[in-house]
């Protein structure tokens, strides 16, 4: 047996080990791995575990639960005690119950003398319930043991040693035991106090238990030893610590040697399972004064570890003797780590079988790991902790459970903390609700309570039999613990640590559930639906025509195009049209005229007698060269997707899959973060030297507020007399200076605040306030002057100068920053597209670091009211006709500028306030749509259909094509994302994907790009910390960062770097994370395949869709670490995760 000196040396050594940096790092990492492994197991096996429970007839309700930590004197609830006291007042009111100071008092006299009205007894006057006043106040808590605030009533009702021989106390305990016996699944280990005041304590306790028949098969006793030596020493009841120990243990040794000397004590000892040591741990430990209990005569209490060791060695000696005599032995299960010094847990670790509380292990992770390895049990009492030392929300119990520590739930003191007739079930119920514990979790905790308890092994085996057979949870726990022990043993034997490859959990497929099979089928159908739409964006489906380097070299095409039901269709030649009405397809051929006609024109033109005898025949209406998905089919598919967003089982399935993906990333990053950083250090590059594309930035808001302020100031200083309006506010040839005067602005003195373009709190949930920020100085006229292309008399010169001075200058200075500037084509004028192209050409706004994106604002109703368009088809015609015409005849003088502009456009966008309530999706043809703005999905379909037709036509001519990248899911209804899923190549924002796990998972499976703008989104719709960007990124969605509108949001000259920097700081993104986001931006962008190959390395990729998906299948082919700064292990992890999901769905 170790001496006290040995114990002190071991204690100091343990503290030293657990304080060593390398071991702290090792232990923290192992605990994190345990946490990750459990989360994986739960996600993958949750349903399987529940099926096992049902199959084998297991559930929490039928599982035996042991209250492993409950003090007998507070084992009843306050209501139970109150009703008991009331009953005794009614039946024993005149009975003498107290003899004190030579006087005897009846029960009624006691209440009367203390001014307690027995007619108005209630829980409030009983005053034993812990409240806010007990937090961090153990002294206040101890006072609550006194019913009605009277210590004499505690003596009468809650003590064994009193005038009545503890009769009332025994009666209420008997009621508790009867309840436990009646329940069959609830067992207890009540704690009896033996103080060590004198050696007679044991005999008196045994006599009280036996005389009142308090032994029960539903209970095992634990003897708690309060650390009250200092009080007994002050009262001269003991003269040193050895006497205190002798009073505690000598009667037990004597009885073990001669049980016949006190048969009642001998029997009591057979019913005791363990010893405990209790008291307020917040009290500072005294300095060690003596090593020997004989020498400890100090009035001060010995330190905690002194108690621990000497109680422990006496238990060990007693156990050795009892074992030799064939008698039962005892465990040591002290209170430890509830509060006070963390060092108590070190002391207990060396000597304890299990402990009570242990919540301070959350502060000492190295020791927490050792408690896991040794499986020392923790009987945790969260409701007790909540009232005394630690708020429930901060309790580490769920963390301990996840990591596999041997934890059980216990009640501690129901009198102070619980309200129901079954405090232990109440403890479980609160934990289940607060921490969302499943039935399997609860059963595991109950299992732990059985294994921790001191009930006879045959009883425990009987209770555990049903729990241990075919139990995936327990098998997982055994497997993980075994692997951890094996890892430590290999480390100790070889001195070399090799991280094992983790088989985190056996894969039990969700397909085993009927609703799971149905959900998987729906997800597969959704992916196939999208493929039927997006195939028009894939070059594999286009005509095989060599690309054209210069569109001007192309001759005029014989193909013709015509709008039919809102969608342009391309035909082989003009011969398919009616000879009389070239807007209508021919379906009649007059053989005498030799011309095709539509049926109506043929009838009208052949009314003349001489033509009525013309020979004619019906012909098939020509079919367009490229068949699109009909709108009627889109409606059906869209409605099916909307239904999927509301499908409960599908959302449940997808939510689990998304969690698995997130956990895989966290686990991977935890294990390989250092390795990743080592890989990128070896390349000599960094995040700042990788290409970053701002995939979503509005051209007229691409400068910052300060840059606009500086520009306007410069113009007012150097060009104030320049004429900027032909007619303005009733005057002709108005100068810039005069413009400010007419708008009642001081052109000589203004500030950034006066400019009023930066968005602030006033814009949150107020889109109209945000839109108002488009107007410098809150004047729409100045927006027209400085930030528009066509709506001014200077032909958009100021906006062009702004972009060249600030945006293009930034691109010239940094080879690693690229932009995709969005410019509006609204559709109110047929010549708008040509006008914008002329503005671009005139101002030399084609830059190698930028690609243009055409954004189509959803403002049809405005133009309809203004009379600019007759119907929705008219607006679509105005938008797309110029592009088709420039594709048909790019060399025409009127088309040359537009042709060159189209060659530098990579995508179309659709923008507008998604918060507006949509009309119902209607089957109406756009040519007859004269109502308000069409629904979001209606807009998206007709934009998509025209882009698809244009792409096929341009591909036929060897010209560049476009992707569709609409604003989608920033706010509004999640149905917008259902439409975007079908027709978009990528989207902007997408924050509402958090509302539909099914859609979010589908966006992952199809790798639809998402340009996230956390700074922009935080201004109007979502606080920055609530942005889903980090969540999307971790799960593996195809997401990148973009700026949206630097004019309103950013402060630096490099807004995209500001966006990345903010995200990296607030979300703790490391260089590899940042580089992967930047890498995504390049793949998502519309820059050419040659440019992407130069920036990323690897093989040439053809377009955004196939490049991302191909990367997930062949990660080594599409990047060069020296250029991207994205480690191959990161890409391989993404590829493995994607393959894992494909296998799950059966889509390998």
PDB file of C-alpha atoms in Angstrom, residues 70-77 141 145 158 169 176 190-191 411-418 423:
ATOM      1  CA  UNK A  70     -28.654  11.127  -3.350  1.00  0.00           C
ATOM      2  CA  UNK A  71     -28.394  12.308   0.257  1.00  0.00           C
ATOM      3  CA  UNK A  72     -30.888  10.596   2.528  1.00  0.00           C
ATOM      4  CA  UNK A  73     -31.676  13.673   4.610  1.00  0.00           C
ATOM      5  CA  UNK A  74     -32.773  15.514   1.434  1.00  0.00           C
ATOM      6  CA  UNK A  75     -34.108  12.539  -0.540  1.00  0.00           C
ATOM      7  CA  UNK A  76     -37.742  13.583  -0.300  1.00  0.00           C
ATOM      8  CA  UNK A  77     -39.195  16.523  -2.215  1.00  0.00           C
ATOM      9  CA  UNK A 141     -27.839  26.291   0.813  1.00  0.00           C
ATOM     10  CA  UNK A 145     -31.980  21.844   5.422  1.00  0.00           C
ATOM     11  CA  UNK A 158     -34.493  14.706   9.447  1.00  0.00           C
ATOM     12  CA  UNK A 169     -37.105  10.432   9.769  1.00  0.00           C
ATOM     13  CA  UNK A 176     -39.344   6.622  -0.176  1.00  0.00           C
ATOM     14  CA  UNK A 190     -29.014   6.657  -0.267  1.00  0.00           C
ATOM     15  CA  UNK A 191     -26.197   8.308   1.625  1.00  0.00           C
ATOM     16  CA  UNK A 411     -30.447  13.989  -8.008  1.00  0.00           C
ATOM     17  CA  UNK A 412     -28.162  14.965  -5.078  1.00  0.00           C
ATOM     18  CA  UNK A 413     -30.805  16.726  -2.939  1.00  0.00           C
ATOM     19  CA  UNK A 414     -34.400  16.431  -4.212  1.00  0.00           C
ATOM     20  CA  UNK A 415     -35.609  18.395  -1.190  1.00  0.00           C
ATOM     21  CA  UNK A 416     -33.919  21.485  -2.574  1.00  0.00           C
ATOM     22  CA  UNK A 417     -34.025  20.906  -6.332  1.00  0.00           C
ATOM     23  CA  UNK A 418     -36.944  18.723  -7.447  1.00  0.00           C
ATOM     24  CA  UNK A 423     -36.928  13.166  -8.760  1.00  0.00           C
TER      25      UNK A 423
END
